[in-house]
GROMACS .gro file of C-alpha atoms in nm:
model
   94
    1UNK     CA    1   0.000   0.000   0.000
    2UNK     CA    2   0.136   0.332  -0.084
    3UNK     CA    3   0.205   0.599   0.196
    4UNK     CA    4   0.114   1.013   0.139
    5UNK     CA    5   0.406   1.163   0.239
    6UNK     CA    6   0.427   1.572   0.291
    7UNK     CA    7   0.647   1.795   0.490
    8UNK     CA    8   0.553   1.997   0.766
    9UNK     CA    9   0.524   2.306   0.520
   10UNK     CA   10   0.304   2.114   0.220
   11UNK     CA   11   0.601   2.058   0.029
   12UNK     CA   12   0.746   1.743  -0.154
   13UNK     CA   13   0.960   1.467   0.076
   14UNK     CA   14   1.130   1.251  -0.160
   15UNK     CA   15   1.186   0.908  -0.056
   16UNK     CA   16   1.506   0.727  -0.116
   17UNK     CA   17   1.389   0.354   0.023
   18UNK     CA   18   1.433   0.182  -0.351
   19UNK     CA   19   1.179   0.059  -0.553
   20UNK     CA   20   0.894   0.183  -0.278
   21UNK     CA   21   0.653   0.381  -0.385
   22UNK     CA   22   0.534   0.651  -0.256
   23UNK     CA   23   0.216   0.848  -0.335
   24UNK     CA   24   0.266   1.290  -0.295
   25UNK     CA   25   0.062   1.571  -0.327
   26UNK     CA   26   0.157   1.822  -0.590
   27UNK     CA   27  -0.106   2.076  -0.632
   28UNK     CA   28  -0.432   1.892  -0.679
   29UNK     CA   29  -0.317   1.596  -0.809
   30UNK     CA   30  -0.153   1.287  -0.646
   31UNK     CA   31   0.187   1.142  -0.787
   32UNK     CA   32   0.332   0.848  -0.722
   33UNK     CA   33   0.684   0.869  -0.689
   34UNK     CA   34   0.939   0.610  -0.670
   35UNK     CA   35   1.294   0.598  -0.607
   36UNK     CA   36   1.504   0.388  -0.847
   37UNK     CA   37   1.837   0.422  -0.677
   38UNK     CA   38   2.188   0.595  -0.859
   39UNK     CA   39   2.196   0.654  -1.188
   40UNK     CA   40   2.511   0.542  -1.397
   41UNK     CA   41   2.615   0.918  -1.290
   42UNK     CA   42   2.587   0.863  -0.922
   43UNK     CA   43   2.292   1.097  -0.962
   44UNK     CA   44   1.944   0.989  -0.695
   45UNK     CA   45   1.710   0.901  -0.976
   46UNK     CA   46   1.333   0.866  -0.886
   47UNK     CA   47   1.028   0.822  -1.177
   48UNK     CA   48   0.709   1.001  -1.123
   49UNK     CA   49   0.364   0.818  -1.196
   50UNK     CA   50   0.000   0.930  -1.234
   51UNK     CA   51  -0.132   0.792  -0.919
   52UNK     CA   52  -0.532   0.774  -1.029
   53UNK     CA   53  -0.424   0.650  -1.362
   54UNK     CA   54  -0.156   0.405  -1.515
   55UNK     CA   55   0.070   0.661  -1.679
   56UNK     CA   56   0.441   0.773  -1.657
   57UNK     CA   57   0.483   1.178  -1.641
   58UNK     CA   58   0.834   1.162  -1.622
   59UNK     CA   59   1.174   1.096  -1.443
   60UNK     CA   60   1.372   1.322  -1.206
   61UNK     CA   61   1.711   1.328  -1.103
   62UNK     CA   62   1.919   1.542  -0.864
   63UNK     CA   63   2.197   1.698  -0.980
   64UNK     CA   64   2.454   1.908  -0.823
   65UNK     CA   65   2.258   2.261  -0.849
   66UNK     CA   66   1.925   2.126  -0.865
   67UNK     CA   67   1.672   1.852  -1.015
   68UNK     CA   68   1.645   1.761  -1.388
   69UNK     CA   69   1.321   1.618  -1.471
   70UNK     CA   70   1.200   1.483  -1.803
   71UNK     CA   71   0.848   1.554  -1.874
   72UNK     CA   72   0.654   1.319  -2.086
   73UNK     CA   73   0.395   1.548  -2.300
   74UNK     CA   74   0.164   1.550  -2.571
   75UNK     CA   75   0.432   1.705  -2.764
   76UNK     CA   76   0.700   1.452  -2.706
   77UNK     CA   77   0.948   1.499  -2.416
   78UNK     CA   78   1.022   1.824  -2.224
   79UNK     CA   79   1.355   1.861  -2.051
   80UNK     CA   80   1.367   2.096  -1.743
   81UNK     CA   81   1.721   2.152  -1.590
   82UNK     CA   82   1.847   2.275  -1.272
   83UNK     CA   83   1.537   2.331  -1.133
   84UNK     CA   84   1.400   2.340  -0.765
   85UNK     CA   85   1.134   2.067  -0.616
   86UNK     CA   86   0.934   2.362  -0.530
   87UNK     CA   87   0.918   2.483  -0.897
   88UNK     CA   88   0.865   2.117  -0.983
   89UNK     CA   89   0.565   2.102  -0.756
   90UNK     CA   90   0.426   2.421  -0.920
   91UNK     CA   91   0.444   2.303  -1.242
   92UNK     CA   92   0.329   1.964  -1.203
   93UNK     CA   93   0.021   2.042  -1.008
   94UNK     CA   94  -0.127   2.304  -1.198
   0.00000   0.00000   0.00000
């Protein structure tokens, strides 16, 4: 069974127990989010599913300045660099 998991302030806890999913709030919606362990880079790697419905939105990673997460879209796939998991939360949620 999945787990909600928020911080004290609303925002985003990311788990890094691999291959558990977890299910967080972003906005209105509820993600699941899963952590997949080290990428070949060393980089945390976690991949972000539609928790309601069986579909992938995308894969983030943490990098050195900030997360880069690969957004699966209509349009194909949309790369955001560098970017913070509370700009992450406002994007996905809306």
């Amino acid at each position: 069974m999945n787990e909600m998991q928020q911080s004290q302030n609303g925002g985003v806890v990311l788990s890094t127990q691999r291959m558990v999913p977890t299910v967080q709030r972003f906005g209105d919606r509820d993600i699941e989010v899963t952590f997949l362990g080290n990428n070949t880079f060393g980089q945390p790697t976690w991949i972000l599913w539609n928790a309601r419905e069986p579909y992938l939105i995308g894969i983030l990673r943490q990098g050195r300045i900030g997360f880069t997460f690969e957004q699966r879209t209509s349009q194909g796939v949309m790369l955001h660099e560098d970017i913070s998991l509370t700009r992450l939360q406002r994007a996905i949620g809306a």
